[in-house]
Coordinates of C-alpha atoms in Angstrom, one line a residue:
Chain A
X27 CA 56.3 150.4 38.4
X28 CA 54.6 152.1 35.9
X29 CA 53.1 152.1 32.4
X30 CA 51.2 154.8 30.4
X31 CA 50.3 154.3 27.0
X32 CA 47.1 153.9 24.3
X33 CA 44.4 151.2 25.0
X34 CA 43.9 148.9 21.9
X35 CA 41.2 147.2 22.5
X36 CA 40.0 143.3 22.0
X37 CA 37.2 141.1 22.9
X38 CA 36.0 138.0 24.4
X39 CA 38.6 134.5 24.6
X40 CA 41.4 135.5 22.5
X41 CA 43.6 133.0 21.5
X42 CA 47.0 132.2 22.0
X43 CA 46.7 131.5 18.2
X44 CA 45.6 134.3 16.7
X45 CA 47.8 136.3 19.4
X46 CA 51.2 134.7 17.2
X47 CA 49.8 131.9 14.2
X48 CA 51.4 128.1 15.4
X49 CA 52.8 128.7 11.3
X50 CA 55.2 131.0 12.9
X51 CA 56.0 129.2 15.2
X52 CA 58.9 128.3 13.8
X53 CA 61.0 130.8 15.3
X54 CA 61.5 131.5 18.9
X55 CA 63.1 134.8 17.8
X56 CA 61.1 137.3 19.5
X57 CA 61.5 140.6 16.9
X58 CA 60.2 137.9 14.1
X59 CA 57.3 136.7 16.6
X60 CA 56.3 140.4 17.2
X61 CA 55.9 141.2 13.7
X62 CA 52.9 138.9 13.0
X63 CA 51.5 139.5 16.8
X64 CA 48.3 139.7 16.3
X65 CA 47.7 139.8 12.7
X66 CA 44.5 137.0 12.2
X67 CA 42.3 139.2 13.9
X68 CA 44.0 142.8 13.7
X69 CA 46.1 143.3 11.2
X70 CA 47.3 147.1 11.9
X71 CA 48.8 146.4 15.2
X72 CA 51.6 145.4 14.5
X73 CA 51.3 149.5 12.4
X74 CA 49.7 150.9 14.7
X75 CA 51.2 150.1 18.1
X76 CA 54.0 152.0 20.2
X77 CA 56.6 151.1 22.8
X78 CA 54.5 151.2 26.5
X79 CA 50.8 150.7 24.4
X80 CA 47.9 148.8 26.6
X81 CA 45.7 146.4 25.7
X82 CA 42.7 145.3 26.7
X83 CA 40.7 142.5 26.4
X84 CA 37.0 141.0 27.4
X85 CA 37.3 137.7 29.4
X86 CA 39.8 134.7 28.8
X87 CA 42.4 136.3 27.3
X88 CA 45.5 134.3 25.4
X89 CA 42.9 131.0 26.4
X90 CA 44.2 128.1 23.7
X91 CA 48.1 127.1 23.8
X92 CA 50.7 127.3 25.9
X93 CA 52.7 128.4 23.7
X94 CA 54.8 131.5 25.7
X95 CA 55.5 133.0 22.0
X96 CA 51.9 135.1 22.7
X97 CA 53.2 136.9 25.7
X98 CA 56.9 137.2 24.7
X99 CA 55.2 139.1 20.2
X100 CA 53.1 141.1 22.7
X101 CA 55.6 142.3 25.3
X102 CA 58.3 142.7 22.0
X103 CA 55.9 144.9 20.0
X104 CA 56.1 147.2 22.9
X105 CA 53.2 146.2 25.0
X106 CA 53.9 147.4 28.7
X107 CA 50.1 146.2 30.6
X108 CA 47.5 143.8 28.7
X109 CA 44.0 144.5 31.1
X110 CA 41.6 142.1 30.7
X111 CA 37.7 140.7 32.7
X112 CA 40.0 137.4 33.1
X113 CA 43.3 135.4 32.1
X114 CA 43.5 131.9 30.4
X115 CA 46.0 130.3 33.3
X116 CA 48.6 129.3 31.2
X117 CA 49.3 132.7 29.6
X118 CA 49.0 134.5 33.8
X119 CA 52.0 132.6 34.2
X120 CA 53.3 132.6 31.3
X121 CA 53.0 136.7 31.1
X122 CA 54.3 137.1 34.9
X123 CA 57.4 134.7 34.3
X124 CA 59.0 137.0 31.2
X125 CA 58.3 140.0 32.9
X126 CA 54.8 141.1 31.5
X127 CA 52.9 143.1 33.9
X128 CA 49.2 142.2 32.9
X129 CA 46.1 143.3 35.6
X130 CA 43.0 141.5 36.3
X131 CA 40.4 144.1 36.5
X132 CA 36.7 144.0 34.4
X133 CA 35.4 147.6 35.9
X134 CA 38.6 148.9 33.6
X135 CA 38.2 146.8 30.7
X136 CA 34.2 148.6 30.4
X137 CA 35.6 151.9 31.0
X138 CA 38.7 152.0 28.4
X139 CA 37.4 152.4 24.8
X140 CA 40.1 151.5 21.6
X141 CA 43.3 155.0 21.8
X142 CA 42.2 156.1 25.1
X143 CA 45.7 156.5 26.9
X144 CA 46.2 155.2 30.0
X145 CA 48.6 155.0 32.7
X146 CA 48.7 152.0 35.4
X147 CA 50.5 152.3 39.3
X148 CA 51.8 148.2 39.2
X149 CA 52.8 148.8 43.0
X150 CA 49.3 150.5 43.6
X151 CA 46.9 148.7 41.3
X152 CA 45.5 151.6 40.1
X153 CA 44.4 152.2 36.0
X154 CA 43.6 155.4 35.0
X155 CA 42.1 156.5 31.9
X156 CA 43.6 159.4 31.7
X157 CA 41.0 160.0 28.1
X158 CA 37.7 160.5 30.3
X159 CA 39.9 160.8 33.5
X160 CA 38.1 158.2 35.2
X161 CA 40.0 155.8 37.5
X162 CA 40.1 152.2 38.7
X163 CA 41.0 149.9 41.1
X164 CA 43.2 146.3 40.3
X165 CA 44.4 144.0 42.8
X166 CA 47.6 144.9 43.3
X167 CA 51.3 142.0 42.4
X168 CA 51.6 140.1 45.2
X169 CA 55.3 141.7 46.2
X170 CA 57.2 138.4 44.8
X171 CA 55.6 138.9 41.5
X172 CA 56.5 142.2 41.3
X173 CA 59.9 140.9 41.8
X174 CA 59.7 139.0 39.4
X175 CA 58.3 141.5 36.8
X176 CA 61.0 143.6 38.1
X177 CA 63.5 141.3 37.4
X178 CA 62.3 140.8 34.0
X179 CA 60.6 137.9 34.8
X180 CA 61.7 134.0 36.6
X181 CA 65.0 133.3 35.2
X182 CA 66.4 136.1 37.2
X183 CA 63.9 135.9 40.1
X184 CA 64.9 131.9 40.9
X185 CA 69.6 132.8 39.9
X186 CA 68.9 134.7 42.6
X187 CA 66.8 131.8 44.8
X188 CA 69.4 129.0 43.0
X189 CA 72.5 131.6 44.6
X190 CA 71.0 131.2 47.8
Chain B
X15 CA 41.4 119.2 56.4
X16 CA 40.2 117.9 53.7
X17 CA 41.0 118.0 49.8
X18 CA 40.2 117.2 46.9
X19 CA 42.2 114.5 44.4
X20 CA 44.2 117.0 43.2
X21 CA 45.3 118.6 45.7
X22 CA 46.0 115.9 48.0
X23 CA 48.4 115.7 45.5
X24 CA 50.3 118.7 45.7
X25 CA 50.6 118.6 49.2
X26 CA 52.2 115.3 48.9
X27 CA 54.9 117.0 46.5
X28 CA 55.4 119.9 48.7
X29 CA 55.9 118.4 51.7
X30 CA 53.3 119.4 53.7
X31 CA 50.1 117.9 55.0
X32 CA 46.8 119.9 53.3
X33 CA 47.6 122.8 51.1
X34 CA 44.1 124.7 50.4
X35 CA 42.4 126.5 47.6
X36 CA 44.1 129.5 46.5
X37 CA 47.3 128.8 48.5
X38 CA 50.8 129.4 46.4
X39 CA 53.6 126.2 47.0
X40 CA 56.4 125.5 45.5
X41 CA 56.6 121.6 44.8
X42 CA 58.9 118.9 43.6
X43 CA 58.3 117.9 40.0
X44 CA 58.0 113.8 39.4
X45 CA 58.3 115.0 35.3
X46 CA 59.4 118.3 32.5
X47 CA 58.2 117.7 29.9
X48 CA 58.8 119.4 26.8
X49 CA 58.2 119.6 22.2
X50 CA 59.9 120.9 19.3
X51 CA 58.0 124.4 20.3
X52 CA 58.2 125.0 23.6
X53 CA 61.8 123.4 23.9
X54 CA 64.1 125.9 21.8
X55 CA 62.5 128.5 24.0
X56 CA 62.9 126.8 27.7
X57 CA 66.5 126.1 26.7
X58 CA 67.5 129.4 25.7
X59 CA 66.7 130.5 29.4
X60 CA 68.0 127.5 30.7
X61 CA 70.8 128.1 30.4
X62 CA 70.2 131.9 32.1
X63 CA 70.3 129.9 34.9
X64 CA 74.1 129.3 34.7
X65 CA 73.0 125.5 35.2
X66 CA 75.2 122.7 33.8
X67 CA 73.1 119.9 34.3
X68 CA 69.3 119.4 34.9
X69 CA 68.0 119.2 37.8
X70 CA 67.5 114.2 37.0
X71 CA 68.4 112.8 34.3
X72 CA 65.7 110.3 34.1
X73 CA 63.1 113.4 34.4
X74 CA 62.9 115.0 31.3
X75 CA 61.7 114.4 28.5
X76 CA 61.5 115.7 25.4
X77 CA 59.8 115.1 21.8
X78 CA 60.0 116.9 18.8
X79 CA 56.3 116.1 17.6
X80 CA 55.4 119.4 16.8
X81 CA 57.4 120.0 13.7
X82 CA 58.7 116.7 13.2
X83 CA 59.8 115.0 10.6
X84 CA 61.5 118.9 10.0
X85 CA 58.5 120.6 8.1
X86 CA 61.3 123.2 7.1
X87 CA 64.6 124.9 7.0
X88 CA 63.4 126.7 10.4
X89 CA 62.2 123.3 11.8
X90 CA 64.2 121.9 11.4
X91 CA 66.7 124.2 13.3
X92 CA 64.6 123.8 15.6
X93 CA 64.3 120.1 15.9
X94 CA 68.7 120.2 15.8
X95 CA 68.5 122.5 19.4
X96 CA 66.2 120.3 21.3
X97 CA 68.1 117.2 19.5
X98 CA 71.7 118.5 20.5
X99 CA 70.5 119.5 24.3
X100 CA 69.1 116.3 25.1
X101 CA 72.7 114.4 24.1
X102 CA 74.4 117.6 26.0
X103 CA 72.4 117.1 28.8
X104 CA 72.5 112.9 28.3
X105 CA 68.2 114.1 28.9
X106 CA 66.9 109.2 29.0
X107 CA 63.8 110.7 27.8
X108 CA 64.7 111.7 24.5
X109 CA 62.3 110.3 21.4
X110 CA 63.8 110.6 18.0
X111 CA 62.1 110.3 14.6
X112 CA 61.0 106.8 14.3
X113 CA 60.4 106.5 18.1
X114 CA 58.8 109.4 18.1
X115 CA 54.6 110.1 18.9
X116 CA 52.9 112.6 19.7
X117 CA 53.7 113.3 23.3
X118 CA 50.9 113.1 25.8
X119 CA 50.4 109.8 24.2
X120 CA 53.9 108.6 24.2
X121 CA 54.9 109.4 27.4
X122 CA 52.2 107.0 28.7
X123 CA 52.9 104.5 26.9
X124 CA 56.2 104.6 27.5
X125 CA 55.7 104.1 31.5
X126 CA 56.9 108.0 32.0
X127 CA 53.5 108.5 33.8
X128 CA 52.7 106.8 37.4
X129 CA 49.5 107.6 39.2
X130 CA 49.9 110.6 41.7
X131 CA 52.7 112.0 39.5
X132 CA 53.0 115.7 39.5
X133 CA 54.1 116.6 36.0
X134 CA 54.3 119.8 34.4
X135 CA 54.5 119.8 30.6
X136 CA 55.6 122.6 28.0
X137 CA 52.3 122.2 26.7
X138 CA 48.5 123.0 27.5
X139 CA 47.7 119.7 26.9
X140 CA 49.7 118.0 29.5
X141 CA 47.0 117.7 31.8
X142 CA 45.9 114.5 29.6
X143 CA 47.9 112.5 32.3
X144 CA 45.2 112.8 34.6
X145 CA 43.5 109.8 32.5
X146 CA 46.1 107.5 35.3
X147 CA 45.5 109.9 38.7
X148 CA 48.5 112.1 38.1
X149 CA 48.5 115.7 38.6
X150 CA 49.9 117.3 35.4
X151 CA 49.2 120.4 34.1
X152 CA 50.7 122.6 31.1
X153 CA 53.4 125.4 32.0
X154 CA 54.9 127.5 29.6
X155 CA 58.9 127.2 28.2
X156 CA 60.0 129.6 31.6
X157 CA 58.9 127.2 33.7
X158 CA 59.8 124.4 31.6
X159 CA 63.6 125.5 32.2
X160 CA 62.7 126.3 35.6
X161 CA 61.6 122.9 36.2
X162 CA 64.9 121.6 34.4
X163 CA 67.0 123.4 36.1
X164 CA 65.2 123.2 39.3
X165 CA 63.1 120.0 40.0
X166 CA 60.6 122.6 41.3
X167 CA 57.6 124.7 40.2
X168 CA 55.7 127.0 41.7
X169 CA 51.5 126.4 41.8
X170 CA 48.5 128.2 43.4
X171 CA 46.7 125.3 44.7
X172 CA 43.1 125.1 42.4
X173 CA 39.1 124.3 43.6
X174 CA 38.0 121.7 42.6
X175 CA 35.0 121.0 40.1
X176 CA 32.8 117.4 40.6
X177 CA 31.7 116.0 37.9
X178 CA 30.1 112.7 39.0
X179 CA 29.0 110.2 36.2
X180 CA 26.5 107.6 36.2
X181 CA 25.1 105.8 33.2
X182 CA 27.3 104.2 30.0
X183 CA 27.7 105.7 26.7
X184 CA 25.3 104.4 23.7
X185 CA 27.3 103.0 20.8
X186 CA 29.3 105.4 18.5
X187 CA 29.8 107.9 21.1
X188 CA 33.2 108.4 23.3
X189 CA 35.4 110.2 25.0
X190 CA 35.6 112.9 22.9
X191 CA 32.1 113.6 22.8
X192 CA 31.5 113.0 26.5
X193 CA 34.3 116.3 27.1
X194 CA 32.0 118.3 23.6
X195 CA 29.4 118.1 25.8
X196 CA 30.7 119.4 29.5
X197 CA 32.9 122.5 27.1
X198 CA 29.5 123.3 25.6
X199 CA 27.8 123.4 28.9
X200 CA 30.4 125.0 31.4
X201 CA 32.1 127.1 28.6
X202 CA 35.7 127.7 27.5
X203 CA 36.7 129.5 30.5
X204 CA 33.7 126.9 32.6
X205 CA 37.0 125.9 34.8
X206 CA 39.2 128.5 34.3
X207 CA 42.0 127.8 37.2
X208 CA 40.4 124.9 38.9
X209 CA 40.1 121.0 38.5
X210 CA 37.6 118.9 36.8
X211 CA 37.7 116.2 39.3
X212 CA 35.3 113.2 37.9
X213 CA 33.8 110.1 39.6
X214 CA 31.2 108.1 40.1
X215 CA 30.0 104.8 38.5
X216 CA 29.6 105.8 35.3
X217 CA 33.5 106.3 35.3
X218 CA 34.5 101.9 35.0
X219 CA 32.6 102.2 32.1
X220 CA 35.3 104.5 30.5
X221 CA 38.2 103.3 28.9
X222 CA 41.7 105.0 29.4
X223 CA 41.7 105.6 25.6
X224 CA 38.3 108.0 26.7
X225 CA 39.3 109.1 29.9
X226 CA 42.6 110.3 28.0
X227 CA 40.8 112.4 25.7
X228 CA 38.2 114.1 28.2
X229 CA 41.6 115.6 30.5
X230 CA 43.0 116.2 27.1
X231 CA 40.9 118.9 26.1
X232 CA 40.6 119.5 30.6
X233 CA 43.2 123.0 29.3
X234 CA 40.0 124.3 26.3
X235 CA 37.8 124.2 29.7
X236 CA 39.9 126.6 31.2
X237 CA 41.6 123.8 33.6
X238 CA 44.6 123.4 35.0
X239 CA 44.0 119.9 35.5
X240 CA 41.0 117.6 34.5
X241 CA 41.3 113.9 36.9
X242 CA 40.1 110.4 37.5
X243 CA 40.3 108.1 40.3
X244 CA 42.6 105.6 40.1
X245 CA 40.5 102.7 39.4
X246 CA 41.0 98.9 37.8
X247 CA 40.9 100.3 34.3
X248 CA 43.9 103.1 35.1
X249 CA 46.0 100.3 37.6
X250 CA 45.8 97.8 34.2
X251 CA 47.0 100.5 32.4
X252 CA 49.4 101.5 34.7
X253 CA 50.5 97.7 34.8
X254 CA 50.9 97.5 31.7
X255 CA 53.3 100.3 31.0
X256 CA 54.4 101.3 34.0
X257 CA 57.3 99.1 36.3
X258 CA 56.9 102.1 39.0
X259 CA 54.1 101.2 42.2
X260 CA 50.8 102.4 41.6
X261 CA 49.8 105.4 44.4
X262 CA 46.3 105.5 45.1
X263 CA 45.2 109.3 46.4
X264 CA 41.6 109.6 46.5
X265 CA 39.4 112.8 46.9
X266 CA 38.7 112.8 51.4
X267 CA 34.8 112.2 51.2
X268 CA 33.8 115.7 52.7
X269 CA 36.2 117.2 49.8
X270 CA 35.3 121.1 49.3
X271 CA 33.7 121.5 45.6
X272 CA 33.6 124.7 44.1
X273 CA 30.2 123.3 41.4
X274 CA 29.0 119.7 41.1
X275 CA 28.0 118.6 37.7
X276 CA 25.2 115.3 37.6
X277 CA 26.0 113.9 34.2
X278 CA 24.3 111.1 32.9
X279 CA 26.7 109.3 30.2
X280 CA 24.0 106.9 28.4
X281 CA 22.4 110.6 27.1
X282 CA 25.5 111.9 25.4
X283 CA 24.4 112.4 22.0
X284 CA 27.6 112.4 18.9
X285 CA 28.9 116.2 19.8
X286 CA 30.4 118.1 17.1
X287 CA 32.0 122.3 18.1
X288 CA 31.7 124.4 15.9
X289 CA 34.0 127.2 14.9
X290 CA 35.8 128.9 16.4
X291 CA 35.8 127.6 20.6
X292 CA 35.3 124.5 21.3
X293 CA 32.3 125.6 23.2
X294 CA 29.9 126.2 19.8
X295 CA 28.8 122.3 20.5
X296 CA 25.2 121.2 19.2
X297 CA 24.0 117.5 19.4
X298 CA 25.3 115.8 15.6
X299 CA 21.0 115.6 15.4
X300 CA 21.2 119.4 15.6
X301 CA 24.3 119.8 13.3
X302 CA 22.8 120.6 9.3
X303 CA 23.9 120.0 5.9
X304 CA 27.4 121.3 6.6
X305 CA 30.0 120.5 3.8
X306 CA 34.0 119.8 4.3
X307 CA 37.3 119.4 2.5
X308 CA 39.2 117.5 5.1
X309 CA 39.0 115.3 7.3
X310 CA 41.7 114.6 10.1
X311 CA 41.7 111.5 12.5
X312 CA 44.5 111.9 15.4
X313 CA 46.5 114.4 17.3
X314 CA 47.0 114.2 21.3
X315 CA 42.8 113.9 22.1
X316 CA 42.1 111.4 19.2
X317 CA 45.6 109.7 17.8
X318 CA 44.5 106.5 20.6
X319 CA 44.3 102.7 18.6
X320 CA 40.7 102.6 20.0
X321 CA 40.0 106.5 18.4
X322 CA 41.3 104.4 15.1
X323 CA 39.3 101.4 15.3
X324 CA 36.3 103.5 15.9
X325 CA 37.5 104.6 12.0
X326 CA 38.1 101.7 10.4
X327 CA 34.9 100.3 12.0
X328 CA 32.7 102.7 9.7
X329 CA 35.5 103.0 7.1
X330 CA 35.5 99.5 6.2
X331 CA 34.9 98.6 3.0
X332 CA 34.2 101.9 1.9
X333 CA 35.1 105.0 -0.4
X334 CA 36.1 108.1 1.1
X335 CA 33.7 110.3 -0.8
X336 CA 35.0 112.1 -4.2
X337 CA 36.6 115.0 -4.0
X338 CA 37.2 114.6 0.0
X339 CA 41.0 114.1 2.0
X340 CA 40.8 112.1 4.8
X341 CA 44.3 111.6 6.8
X342 CA 44.7 109.7 9.5
X343 CA 47.5 110.1 12.4
X344 CA 48.6 107.2 14.9
X345 CA 49.2 108.7 18.1
X346 CA 52.7 107.0 18.6
X347 CA 54.7 104.5 16.8
X348 CA 53.4 101.3 18.9
X349 CA 49.9 102.6 17.9
X350 CA 51.0 102.5 14.9
X351 CA 52.2 99.2 15.0
X352 CA 48.9 98.0 16.5
X353 CA 46.9 99.8 13.7
X354 CA 49.0 97.6 10.9
X355 CA 48.8 94.4 13.0
X356 CA 45.2 94.7 13.3
X357 CA 44.8 95.3 10.4
X358 CA 43.7 99.3 10.3
X359 CA 46.4 100.7 8.3
X360 CA 45.1 97.9 5.7
X361 CA 41.1 99.5 6.0
X362 CA 42.1 103.2 5.5
X363 CA 44.3 102.7 2.6
X364 CA 42.1 100.4 0.9
X365 CA 39.5 103.8 2.1
X366 CA 40.8 105.9 -0.1
X367 CA 42.8 107.5 3.6
X368 CA 46.2 108.6 4.1
X369 CA 48.0 107.5 6.7
X370 CA 50.8 109.4 7.9
X371 CA 53.7 108.8 10.8
X372 CA 52.6 110.5 13.6
X373 CA 52.8 114.6 14.2
X374 CA 51.0 117.0 15.9
X375 CA 51.0 118.4 12.4
X376 CA 48.1 119.9 11.5
X377 CA 46.1 120.1 14.7
X378 CA 47.9 123.6 15.2
X379 CA 48.7 124.0 11.4
X380 CA 51.2 123.1 11.5
X381 CA 52.2 120.9 7.9
X382 CA 50.5 117.5 6.5
X383 CA 47.0 118.9 6.2
X384 CA 46.3 122.6 6.4
X385 CA 43.3 124.0 5.2
X386 CA 43.2 127.1 2.6
X387 CA 40.8 130.2 2.1
X388 CA 37.2 128.8 2.7
X389 CA 37.7 125.2 3.1
X390 CA 36.6 123.7 5.9
X391 CA 37.8 120.3 7.8
X392 CA 35.8 117.9 10.6
X393 CA 38.9 117.2 12.6
X394 CA 39.6 115.2 16.0
X395 CA 41.3 117.9 17.5
X396 CA 40.9 120.0 20.0
X397 CA 40.7 123.5 19.3
X398 CA 38.6 125.3 16.1
X399 CA 40.4 128.8 16.8
X400 CA 40.3 131.2 13.9
X401 CA 43.3 130.2 11.6
X402 CA 44.6 126.8 13.6
X403 CA 44.5 124.4 11.3
X404 CA 45.5 127.1 8.4
X405 CA 44.2 130.0 6.7
X406 CA 42.9 132.2 8.5
X407 CA 40.1 132.2 6.7
X408 CA 39.0 128.5 6.7
X409 CA 37.1 126.2 9.4
X410 CA 37.7 123.3 11.6
X411 CA 34.7 121.1 12.9
X412 CA 35.6 119.3 16.2
X413 CA 34.1 115.4 16.7
X414 CA 34.9 112.4 17.7
X415 CA 36.7 109.5 15.7
X416 CA 33.2 107.9 14.5
X417 CA 31.7 111.3 13.0
X418 CA 35.0 112.2 11.3
X419 CA 35.2 109.0 9.7
X420 CA 31.2 108.9 9.2
X421 CA 31.9 112.0 7.5
X422 CA 34.2 111.3 5.4
X423 CA 32.1 108.8 2.9
X424 CA 29.5 111.4 2.6
X425 CA 31.9 114.8 2.2
X426 CA 29.3 116.4 5.4
X427 CA 29.2 116.0 9.0
X428 CA 27.3 112.9 9.3
X429 CA 25.7 111.0 12.2
X430 CA 27.8 107.4 12.1
X431 CA 24.5 106.2 13.4
X432 CA 23.3 106.5 9.8
X433 CA 26.0 105.0 8.4
X434 CA 25.3 101.6 9.8
X435 CA 22.3 101.6 9.4
X436 CA 22.3 102.2 5.5
X437 CA 24.3 99.3 5.5

């Protein structure tokens, strides 16, 4: 499984309130949530994002509330992978549970600028910046997490478990 | 193998003798929580599992508290969805408006939390119940759905950090100042993925409400959970609220801590977190002149009866400064009733404070006190992110009920020590 697209670049401590402000949480409709994704810090994001693009940020990405609406908005907006120096733990869990691949890789974060085209191989954890030609190695997901992401999240994964 | 308190609780619930940090486990849950924001997403996921019942009707709690009482038609639709689900699945712990409270004050009060329990909630402040010696942590909606279906959740066993407390708090200093001080010290990711375990002779001097506040904001340091030892203060609370026999779990003497912090409670000053992160803290002595438009006292962090008592002590016989909007949110109906019987609500109303029914309301910029552009609030809530209480161009300063109440009297962020001195 691969991801390929241009990078959107953000800083430290991007919190769930800016990923999807609480004023829009009176719905759980993924498309509506996606239409407001990042708007409090980057009004142009929803206009510029294309299917497959990558989000790259510094440390503690997704801190704050437990709202699954945050990774859901990012995924539905078209983002195929988030790379950060570190992730807040509930966001990390939620992303995997809904099948949004996320990778911790401080070196890649350093080496990717806004607009760079990035290719990611989830099986190996290899992140390549095609614009600069530099590649980075992240810790690949353990097989059960890869399976969860391939199954679009925890629900399908657990369904199989329950069926057993 | 020696374990921290959190690790021991996880081991018990995974039915193994011991666990080590980093280990992935599947564990049995004592309680699964959701609210009106997170439960609709969870219910949609739950339906996909193809199961018809929740794993245990007595071990699921659903609380409409965020955009409730219904703030608009969409919120009403979400609240109806969770109400219908609770009725259909015969969930015993659904709390309708009138009985509802802010979830993290309500669940302990209703006796749904026991020491030694393993609890997950689709709300980040689920970590609050560590005050009673439970392992509790926030998760997302899909985890909630999986837990409702199976009664289980997967965990990565956290490393622990130890906060060794000595001394006792000065007058007008509270649990809020302790946790803001700690977050200021270690940063908003200072405890990322870890347990914050409290110990030491200073613990005994902290009220249960102080402990709820301290554990509540563990997530603001990135932690998985915060937890206090089960001492007489905790046992007294459990006895008053809970029919279950307390389970006392203690950390091993030689448990491994990634870091140990010594904190003398007597040296902690009233502390304020400036925008836009909870770790952007200053002591009240370093604040300077900061004008505010709104004062919010309440939330899962600071809507307990002792919080309201402190605020009332400062506001008694005085008036909110002209042009300032002050709002108080008792966290539960019981706290509301207690505040009424103690005469606190009368003090608030006579001071010019609006008193609300329990709701998360303004804390997350939902309703009941939203800020306009360039407006500024001092709030006893837990987050001061960009746009947290309303317009992206507004600001939230986090503080204790004492500092918030003192600020209501002057219109500026104010040291409660100075208000009393001026009497």
